[in-house]
Short mmCIF file of C-alpha atoms in Angstrom, two decimals:
data_model
loop_
_atom_site.label_atom_id
_atom_site.label_comp_id
_atom_site.label_asym_id
_atom_site.label_seq_id
_atom_site.Cartn_x
_atom_site.Cartn_y
_atom_site.Cartn_z
CA MET B 1 200.00 -30.72 -75.56
CA THR B 2 197.59 -30.89 -72.66
CA LYS B 3 195.64 -34.04 -71.81
CA ALA B 4 192.45 -32.35 -73.01
CA GLU B 5 194.05 -31.42 -76.36
CA GLN B 6 195.41 -34.92 -76.80
CA ARG B 7 192.02 -36.38 -75.97
CA ALA B 8 190.31 -34.13 -78.52
CA GLN B 9 192.59 -35.53 -81.22
CA SER B 10 192.06 -39.16 -80.18
CA PRO B 11 188.33 -39.92 -79.93
CA ARG B 12 187.21 -43.21 -78.40
CA ILE B 13 184.39 -45.60 -79.26
CA LEU B 14 183.21 -48.40 -76.99
CA PHE B 15 181.31 -51.41 -78.36
CA TYR B 16 179.31 -53.72 -76.09
CA SER B 17 178.64 -57.24 -77.35
CA HIS B 18 177.04 -59.57 -74.79
CA ASP B 19 177.87 -62.81 -76.70
CA THR B 20 176.36 -65.55 -74.59
CA PHE B 21 176.26 -67.89 -77.59
CA GLY B 22 177.69 -67.97 -81.09
CA LEU B 23 179.95 -65.55 -82.96
CA GLY B 24 177.52 -63.09 -84.53
CA HIS B 25 177.62 -60.18 -82.09
CA LEU B 26 181.42 -60.11 -81.80
CA ARG B 27 181.96 -60.38 -85.56
CA ARG B 28 179.48 -57.57 -86.19
CA SER B 29 181.15 -55.29 -83.64
CA ARG B 30 184.57 -56.14 -85.05
CA ALA B 31 183.49 -55.23 -88.58
CA LEU B 32 181.99 -51.92 -87.44
CA ALA B 33 185.03 -51.00 -85.34
CA GLY B 34 187.36 -51.78 -88.22
CA ALA B 35 185.38 -49.66 -90.67
CA ILE B 36 185.27 -46.61 -88.38
CA THR B 37 188.96 -46.75 -87.44
CA ARG B 38 189.94 -47.14 -91.11
CA ALA B 39 187.92 -44.04 -91.93
CA ALA B 40 189.54 -42.14 -89.07
CA PRO B 41 192.85 -43.69 -87.90
CA ASN B 42 193.03 -41.32 -84.94
CA VAL B 43 189.96 -43.03 -83.42
CA SER B 44 190.42 -45.87 -80.93
CA ALA B 45 187.81 -48.59 -80.46
CA LEU B 46 187.38 -51.05 -77.61
CA ILE B 47 185.02 -54.03 -77.73
CA LEU B 48 183.55 -55.49 -74.55
CA THR B 49 182.58 -59.06 -75.39
CA GLY B 50 181.46 -62.22 -73.66
CA SER B 51 182.58 -64.44 -76.55
CA PRO B 52 184.72 -67.39 -75.38
CA VAL B 53 186.64 -67.37 -78.68
CA ALA B 54 187.39 -63.65 -78.92
CA GLY B 55 191.10 -64.35 -78.49
CA ARG B 56 191.15 -66.47 -81.65
CA PHE B 57 190.34 -63.48 -83.85
CA SER B 58 192.72 -60.83 -85.08
CA PHE B 59 191.59 -57.25 -84.60
CA PRO B 60 192.17 -54.22 -86.83
CA ASP B 61 194.63 -51.46 -85.98
CA ASN B 62 193.43 -49.24 -83.12
CA VAL B 63 190.87 -51.86 -82.08
CA ASP B 64 191.17 -54.02 -78.97
CA HIS B 65 188.83 -56.09 -76.82
CA ILE B 66 188.13 -57.02 -73.21
CA ARG B 67 186.68 -60.45 -72.52
CA LEU B 68 183.86 -60.52 -69.98
CA PRO B 69 183.40 -63.70 -67.88
CA GLY B 70 181.45 -66.14 -70.02
CA VAL B 71 177.94 -67.44 -69.51
CA THR B 72 176.17 -70.28 -71.27
CA LYS B 73 172.55 -71.28 -71.77
CA THR B 74 171.37 -74.49 -70.10
CA PRO B 75 168.92 -76.95 -71.71
CA ASP B 76 166.05 -75.52 -69.66
CA GLY B 77 166.65 -72.04 -71.11
CA ASN B 78 168.36 -70.55 -68.05
CA TYR B 79 171.96 -69.33 -67.86
CA GLU B 80 174.97 -70.37 -65.82
CA SER B 81 178.61 -69.39 -65.49
CA GLU B 82 180.71 -70.83 -68.30
CA ARG B 83 183.82 -71.55 -66.19
CA LEU B 84 183.81 -69.85 -62.80
CA GLY B 85 181.30 -72.00 -60.94
CA LEU B 86 179.51 -68.90 -59.65
CA HIS B 87 175.77 -68.39 -59.41
CA ILE B 88 174.46 -66.54 -62.45
CA ASP B 89 173.58 -63.52 -60.30
CA GLU B 90 177.20 -63.31 -59.13
CA VAL B 91 178.52 -63.59 -62.68
CA THR B 92 176.14 -60.89 -63.88
CA GLU B 93 177.17 -58.59 -61.03
CA LEU B 94 180.85 -59.22 -61.84
CA ARG B 95 180.31 -58.48 -65.53
CA ALA B 96 178.31 -55.33 -64.71
CA GLY B 97 181.14 -54.09 -62.49
CA LEU B 98 183.73 -54.68 -65.21
CA ILE B 99 181.56 -52.89 -67.76
CA ASP B 100 181.00 -49.94 -65.42
CA ALA B 101 184.71 -49.63 -64.60
CA THR B 102 185.70 -49.88 -68.27
CA VAL B 103 183.24 -47.17 -69.27
CA LYS B 104 184.52 -44.82 -66.57
CA HIS B 105 188.22 -45.41 -67.32
CA PHE B 106 188.01 -45.59 -71.12
CA ASP B 107 185.67 -42.56 -71.11
CA PRO B 108 184.25 -43.10 -74.62
CA ASP B 109 182.83 -40.46 -76.93
CA ILE B 110 180.45 -42.95 -78.55
CA VAL B 111 178.99 -46.14 -77.05
CA ILE B 112 177.45 -48.67 -79.43
CA VAL B 113 175.39 -51.41 -77.76
CA ASP B 114 174.64 -54.48 -79.85
CA LYS B 115 171.07 -55.86 -79.83
CA GLU B 116 170.32 -55.83 -76.08
CA PRO B 117 169.30 -52.32 -74.84
CA THR B 118 169.83 -53.27 -71.19
CA GLY B 119 172.66 -55.73 -71.78
CA PHE B 120 172.66 -59.33 -70.59
CA ARG B 121 170.29 -59.52 -67.60
CA GLY B 122 170.44 -55.72 -67.26
CA GLU B 123 174.22 -55.56 -66.85
CA MET B 124 174.59 -52.38 -68.96
CA ILE B 125 172.18 -50.31 -66.85
CA PRO B 126 174.73 -49.00 -64.27
CA ALA B 127 177.09 -47.83 -67.03
CA LEU B 128 174.29 -46.34 -69.11
CA THR B 129 172.94 -44.49 -66.07
CA TRP B 130 176.39 -43.02 -65.30
CA LEU B 131 176.87 -41.98 -68.93
CA ARG B 132 173.50 -40.26 -68.98
CA GLN B 133 174.06 -38.48 -65.68
CA LYS B 134 177.50 -37.27 -66.77
CA ARG B 135 176.46 -36.62 -70.40
CA LYS B 136 179.66 -38.41 -71.28
CA ALA B 137 178.90 -40.04 -74.62
CA HIS B 138 176.59 -40.36 -77.60
CA ILE B 139 174.82 -43.70 -77.01
CA VAL B 140 173.69 -45.83 -79.95
CA LEU B 141 171.59 -49.00 -80.05
CA GLY B 142 172.66 -51.23 -82.94
CA LEU B 143 170.19 -53.83 -84.23
CA ARG B 144 170.56 -56.51 -86.87
CA ASP B 145 167.96 -56.67 -89.64
CA VAL B 146 165.80 -59.34 -87.97
CA LEU B 147 165.46 -60.01 -84.24
CA ASP B 148 162.52 -62.44 -84.02
CA ASP B 149 158.89 -62.66 -85.03
CA PRO B 150 157.05 -59.52 -83.83
CA GLU B 151 154.88 -61.23 -81.19
CA SER B 152 157.76 -63.08 -79.52
CA LEU B 153 160.00 -60.03 -79.65
CA ALA B 154 157.38 -57.75 -78.10
CA ALA B 155 156.91 -60.16 -75.19
CA GLU B 156 160.66 -60.51 -74.67
CA TRP B 157 161.32 -56.77 -74.72
CA GLU B 158 158.45 -56.11 -72.33
CA ARG B 159 159.88 -58.67 -69.91
CA LYS B 160 163.33 -57.07 -70.07
CA GLY B 161 162.16 -53.47 -69.92
CA ALA B 162 163.94 -52.94 -73.22
CA ILE B 163 161.49 -50.43 -74.70
CA GLU B 164 161.82 -48.13 -71.68
CA ALA B 165 165.61 -48.48 -71.67
CA SER B 166 165.80 -47.66 -75.39
CA GLU B 167 163.74 -44.51 -74.90
CA GLN B 168 165.58 -43.45 -71.75
CA TYR B 169 169.24 -44.05 -72.59
CA TYR B 170 169.79 -44.03 -76.35
CA ASP B 171 170.41 -41.04 -78.58
CA GLU B 172 169.75 -43.01 -81.75
CA CYS B 173 169.27 -46.49 -83.20
CA TRP B 174 171.07 -48.02 -86.20
CA VAL B 175 169.48 -50.98 -87.98
CA TYR B 176 172.08 -52.88 -90.01
CA GLY B 177 169.75 -53.70 -92.90
CA LEU B 178 167.10 -52.21 -95.18
CA ARG B 179 163.56 -51.31 -94.17
CA SER B 180 162.40 -52.62 -97.56
CA ILE B 181 163.65 -56.10 -96.60
CA HIS B 182 162.60 -56.17 -92.95
CA ASP B 183 161.94 -53.78 -90.06
CA PRO B 184 162.96 -55.45 -86.78
CA THR B 185 161.19 -52.76 -84.74
CA ALA B 186 157.80 -53.11 -86.47
CA GLY B 187 156.14 -54.93 -83.56
CA LEU B 188 157.67 -52.77 -80.82
CA ASP B 189 155.78 -49.92 -79.16
CA PHE B 190 158.35 -47.18 -79.68
CA SER B 191 157.45 -43.50 -79.49
CA ASP B 192 157.47 -41.42 -82.65
CA SER B 193 160.48 -39.60 -81.21
CA PHE B 194 162.53 -42.80 -80.99
CA ARG B 195 161.45 -43.97 -84.44
CA ASN B 196 162.61 -40.64 -85.83
CA LYS B 197 166.05 -41.40 -84.37
CA THR B 198 166.23 -44.79 -86.10
CA ARG B 199 168.18 -45.11 -89.36
CA PHE B 200 168.50 -48.12 -91.64
CA THR B 201 172.10 -48.37 -92.78
CA GLY B 202 172.10 -51.26 -95.23
CA TYR B 203 173.97 -54.52 -94.63
CA LEU B 204 177.61 -54.61 -93.55
CA ARG B 205 179.90 -55.36 -96.48
CA ARG B 206 182.76 -57.81 -95.85
CA GLU B 207 186.07 -57.97 -97.68
CA GLU B 208 188.74 -60.58 -98.25
CA LEU B 209 191.41 -60.47 -95.53
CA PRO B 210 195.05 -59.73 -96.44
CA ASP B 211 196.39 -62.99 -94.95
CA GLY B 212 195.17 -66.56 -95.13
CA GLU B 213 195.16 -68.99 -98.04
CA ILE B 214 192.30 -69.82 -100.40
CA PRO B 215 192.17 -73.45 -101.63
CA SER B 216 193.00 -73.69 -105.34
CA ASP B 217 190.73 -76.63 -106.21
CA PRO B 218 187.01 -75.91 -106.78
CA TYR B 219 184.85 -76.28 -103.65
CA ILE B 220 181.60 -75.30 -102.05
CA LEU B 221 181.81 -73.87 -98.55
CA VAL B 222 179.59 -75.42 -95.89
CA THR B 223 179.26 -73.31 -92.75
CA PRO B 224 176.90 -73.56 -89.78
CA GLY B 225 178.34 -70.33 -88.34
CA GLY B 226 179.41 -70.86 -84.73
CA GLY B 227 178.19 -74.44 -85.00
CA GLY B 228 176.37 -74.70 -81.70
CA ASP B 229 173.05 -75.35 -83.41
CA GLY B 230 174.33 -76.51 -86.79
CA ALA B 231 174.47 -80.29 -86.42
CA GLY B 232 171.26 -80.82 -88.40
CA MET B 233 172.53 -78.87 -91.39
CA VAL B 234 175.92 -80.62 -91.36
CA ASP B 235 174.19 -84.00 -91.17
CA LEU B 236 172.04 -83.08 -94.16
CA VAL B 237 175.07 -82.10 -96.29
CA LEU B 238 177.02 -85.25 -95.40
CA SER B 239 173.94 -87.37 -96.11
CA ALA B 240 173.64 -85.73 -99.55
CA TYR B 241 177.27 -86.56 -100.42
CA GLU B 242 176.79 -90.10 -99.10
CA ALA B 243 173.61 -90.63 -101.12
CA ASP B 244 174.81 -89.07 -104.40
CA PRO B 245 178.26 -90.18 -105.63
CA THR B 246 178.04 -87.66 -108.51
CA LEU B 247 177.74 -84.68 -106.18
CA SER B 248 180.46 -82.11 -106.81
CA PRO B 249 182.51 -80.05 -106.35
CA ARG B 250 184.05 -81.14 -103.09
CA ALA B 251 182.74 -79.60 -99.88
CA MET B 252 184.88 -77.51 -97.54
CA LEU B 253 183.13 -77.95 -94.19
CA VAL B 254 183.89 -75.59 -91.29
CA TYR B 255 182.18 -76.99 -88.18
CA GLY B 256 182.44 -73.83 -86.04
CA PRO B 257 183.93 -73.64 -82.55
CA PHE B 258 180.72 -74.47 -80.67
CA LEU B 259 179.79 -77.78 -82.30
CA SER B 260 179.71 -80.53 -79.66
CA GLY B 261 182.91 -82.60 -79.59
CA GLU B 262 180.96 -85.84 -79.45
CA VAL B 263 178.83 -84.88 -82.45
CA ARG B 264 181.90 -83.70 -84.35
CA ALA B 265 183.63 -87.04 -83.75
CA GLN B 266 180.67 -88.82 -85.35
CA PHE B 267 180.82 -86.48 -88.32
CA GLU B 268 184.57 -87.00 -88.67
CA THR B 269 184.02 -90.75 -89.13
CA ARG B 270 181.61 -90.04 -91.97
CA VAL B 271 183.90 -87.42 -93.54
CA ALA B 272 186.78 -89.92 -93.59
CA LYS B 273 184.65 -92.42 -95.53
CA LEU B 274 183.87 -89.76 -98.16
CA GLY B 275 187.56 -89.41 -98.98
CA ASP B 276 188.58 -86.23 -100.79
CA ARG B 277 184.97 -85.30 -101.60
CA VAL B 278 184.61 -83.55 -98.23
CA HIS B 279 187.31 -81.74 -96.26
CA ALA B 280 186.47 -80.59 -92.72
CA VAL B 281 188.09 -78.20 -90.24
CA GLY B 282 186.94 -77.05 -86.82
CA PHE B 283 187.30 -73.28 -87.05
CA ASP B 284 188.71 -70.62 -89.35
CA SER B 285 188.91 -66.99 -88.25
CA ARG B 286 189.34 -65.94 -91.89
CA MET B 287 185.99 -67.13 -93.21
CA GLU B 288 185.90 -64.14 -95.55
CA ASN B 289 188.69 -65.70 -97.63
CA LEU B 290 187.00 -69.08 -97.80
CA MET B 291 183.78 -67.34 -98.86
CA SER B 292 185.64 -65.43 -101.56
CA GLY B 293 187.12 -68.56 -103.12
CA ALA B 294 184.01 -70.78 -103.02
CA LYS B 295 181.95 -71.75 -106.07
CA GLY B 296 178.86 -71.68 -103.87
CA ILE B 297 177.82 -71.84 -100.24
CA VAL B 298 175.58 -73.94 -98.03
CA SER B 299 174.89 -72.27 -94.72
CA MET B 300 172.49 -71.51 -91.95
CA GLY B 301 170.78 -68.12 -91.98
CA GLY B 302 172.75 -66.03 -89.49
CA TYR B 303 173.27 -62.31 -90.03
CA ASN B 304 177.04 -62.35 -90.57
CA THR B 305 176.96 -65.23 -93.03
CA PHE B 306 174.20 -63.44 -94.94
CA CYS B 307 176.35 -60.29 -95.15
CA GLU B 308 179.29 -62.34 -96.44
CA VAL B 309 177.21 -64.13 -99.06
CA LEU B 310 175.96 -60.78 -100.36
CA SER B 311 179.41 -59.20 -100.22
CA PHE B 312 181.16 -61.94 -102.18
CA ASP B 313 178.14 -62.39 -104.47
CA LYS B 314 177.97 -66.16 -104.06
CA PRO B 315 175.03 -68.43 -104.91
CA VAL B 316 173.87 -69.85 -101.59
CA VAL B 317 171.55 -72.50 -100.19
CA ILE B 318 170.34 -71.50 -96.72
CA VAL B 319 169.00 -73.96 -94.16
CA PRO B 320 167.65 -71.63 -91.46
CA ARG B 321 167.06 -72.67 -87.90
CA THR B 322 163.56 -72.14 -86.55
CA ARG B 323 164.27 -72.60 -82.81
CA PRO B 324 164.57 -70.90 -80.37
CA ARG B 325 163.96 -67.89 -82.64
CA LEU B 326 162.44 -67.43 -86.10
CA GLU B 327 165.09 -64.82 -86.96
CA GLN B 328 166.95 -66.95 -89.53
CA PHE B 329 163.76 -68.25 -91.14
CA ILE B 330 162.33 -64.73 -91.51
CA ARG B 331 165.59 -63.46 -93.07
CA ALA B 332 165.96 -66.41 -95.45
CA SER B 333 162.29 -66.36 -96.49
CA ARG B 334 162.39 -62.68 -97.35
CA ALA B 335 165.75 -63.05 -99.15
CA GLU B 336 164.35 -65.93 -101.22
CA GLU B 337 161.31 -63.81 -102.15
CA LEU B 338 163.71 -61.15 -103.46
CA GLY B 339 165.78 -63.68 -105.43
CA LEU B 340 168.89 -63.27 -103.27
CA VAL B 341 169.16 -66.86 -102.00
CA ARG B 342 167.76 -70.39 -102.27
CA MET B 343 166.23 -71.77 -99.07
CA LEU B 344 165.54 -75.33 -97.98
CA ASP B 345 162.30 -75.13 -96.03
CA GLU B 346 161.14 -77.71 -93.53
CA THR B 347 157.50 -76.78 -94.16
CA ARG B 348 157.97 -77.66 -97.84
CA GLY B 349 159.44 -81.06 -96.99
CA GLU B 350 162.91 -80.04 -98.23
CA LEU B 351 165.09 -81.17 -95.33
CA THR B 352 166.05 -84.42 -97.07
CA PRO B 353 169.37 -85.66 -98.54
CA GLU B 354 167.77 -85.70 -101.98
CA ALA B 355 166.65 -82.08 -101.75
CA MET B 356 170.05 -81.01 -100.45
CA ALA B 357 171.87 -82.86 -103.24
CA LYS B 358 169.61 -81.24 -105.84
CA ALA B 359 170.24 -77.80 -104.30
CA ILE B 360 174.04 -78.32 -104.33
CA HIS B 361 173.91 -79.45 -107.97
CA GLY B 362 171.89 -76.32 -108.68
CA LEU B 363 174.50 -73.94 -107.25
CA ALA B 364 176.37 -74.11 -110.57
CA THR B 365 173.51 -72.38 -112.40
CA GLN B 366 171.84 -70.49 -109.55
CA PRO B 367 171.91 -66.70 -110.05
CA SER B 368 174.21 -64.76 -107.75
CA PRO B 369 172.64 -62.27 -105.29
CA SER B 370 173.68 -59.28 -107.40
CA SER B 371 171.22 -60.37 -110.08
CA ALA B 372 168.45 -59.20 -107.72
CA PHE B 373 169.31 -55.51 -107.53
CA CYS B 374 168.54 -53.82 -104.19
CA PRO B 375 169.67 -50.17 -103.93
CA GLY B 376 171.87 -49.50 -100.89
CA LEU B 377 172.00 -53.17 -99.98
CA LEU B 378 175.62 -53.19 -98.77
CA ASP B 379 176.10 -49.56 -97.73
CA GLY B 380 176.06 -50.26 -93.98
CA LEU B 381 179.73 -49.78 -93.09
CA ASP B 382 179.97 -46.53 -95.06
CA VAL B 383 176.76 -45.17 -93.53
CA VAL B 384 177.89 -46.09 -90.00
CA SER B 385 181.41 -44.70 -90.50
CA ASN B 386 180.13 -41.42 -91.88
CA ARG B 387 177.63 -41.05 -89.05
CA ALA B 388 180.28 -41.83 -86.42
CA LEU B 389 182.63 -39.24 -87.89
CA ASP B 390 179.79 -36.73 -87.95
CA ILE B 391 179.08 -37.34 -84.25
CA LEU B 392 182.79 -36.91 -83.48
CA GLY B 393 183.06 -33.74 -85.56
CA LEU B 394 185.51 -35.31 -88.00
CA THR B 395 185.54 -35.67 -91.75
CA ARG B 396 186.82 -38.64 -93.70
CA SER B 397 189.51 -36.47 -95.29
CA GLN B 398 190.82 -35.61 -91.80
CA GLY B 399 190.83 -39.22 -90.73
CA VAL B 400 192.30 -40.98 -93.76
CA ALA B 401 196.07 -41.01 -93.73
#
């Protein structure tokens, strides 16, 4: 078999996930890569990610990852190297070079870029330019259901040149949500041509993982996602358990890998005083299993957590962040309107221990998300897999072993 024949039988997909903060982009790319390679086991997928905890996740068969040098946001809103001590321009140039080299050597058939059309500080542009010049791949922009409020998003994308990059480099756009719930592109000045290339896939269904234990005793799961901005929510839950000795069932609290060590130490002192009513761990890469076993969930409003709540059909109380973006608040507000979730809203005076305790008590009788029927709500992975196979000229019957 020639190299060309072998290559034709082994298509390649490259995912780019900038991941300067949190876990959302990596987890989304991982879910998508797993779904496509399950549908077609002859496909290989490679994820380029800046996540500092990528190595703590397992990856599906035929899926691997390359870790880009990390960057972190400073209190003044700028960025700096996470570990290397380089100027941010040097780090960006290094990352851009690694991305460009990976694209040329991996030679993908499909490239799926998560959220940022130009990449972090424009780092994807050299690779995108090469791909366009060589006509080497079908290039897809993948967007979550909500990016930010329309005015803020329009200003940000104008500053980054993201509209022009989307029009110039991308063959199509996938929105991992439903237009009937929210259209993240509504405030963006896209051409009719680009809008015609945009498809809404539905949310990305999650499933219980084959390994990992589920606690046998009843519990509610408390998760601030990556944890970097979740201290306020964790404090509210602990305050509710401290204020209400009747509050049950016990809470399983997963801090997330990015919660400050100093803040976590303070929380640990409080958890210890609550005895067996609250159990806390730092990080669990198998959150799907903990979601599956929970009686209810208290969480922030991130995209991946929202997908998991819908997938496992759990009653949930969401405490969305409102800074630096309104993304979580917009998602939670719309989901509450549709009867999918219960939200604690700062503007309604609900960020109190009493309101949290009442909401946790209410999880026992709160309707599950499936009671609010939304057609196509969780079709995202099937829609994406089928479209990827169509681009590659495969059928699911060819790919499934």
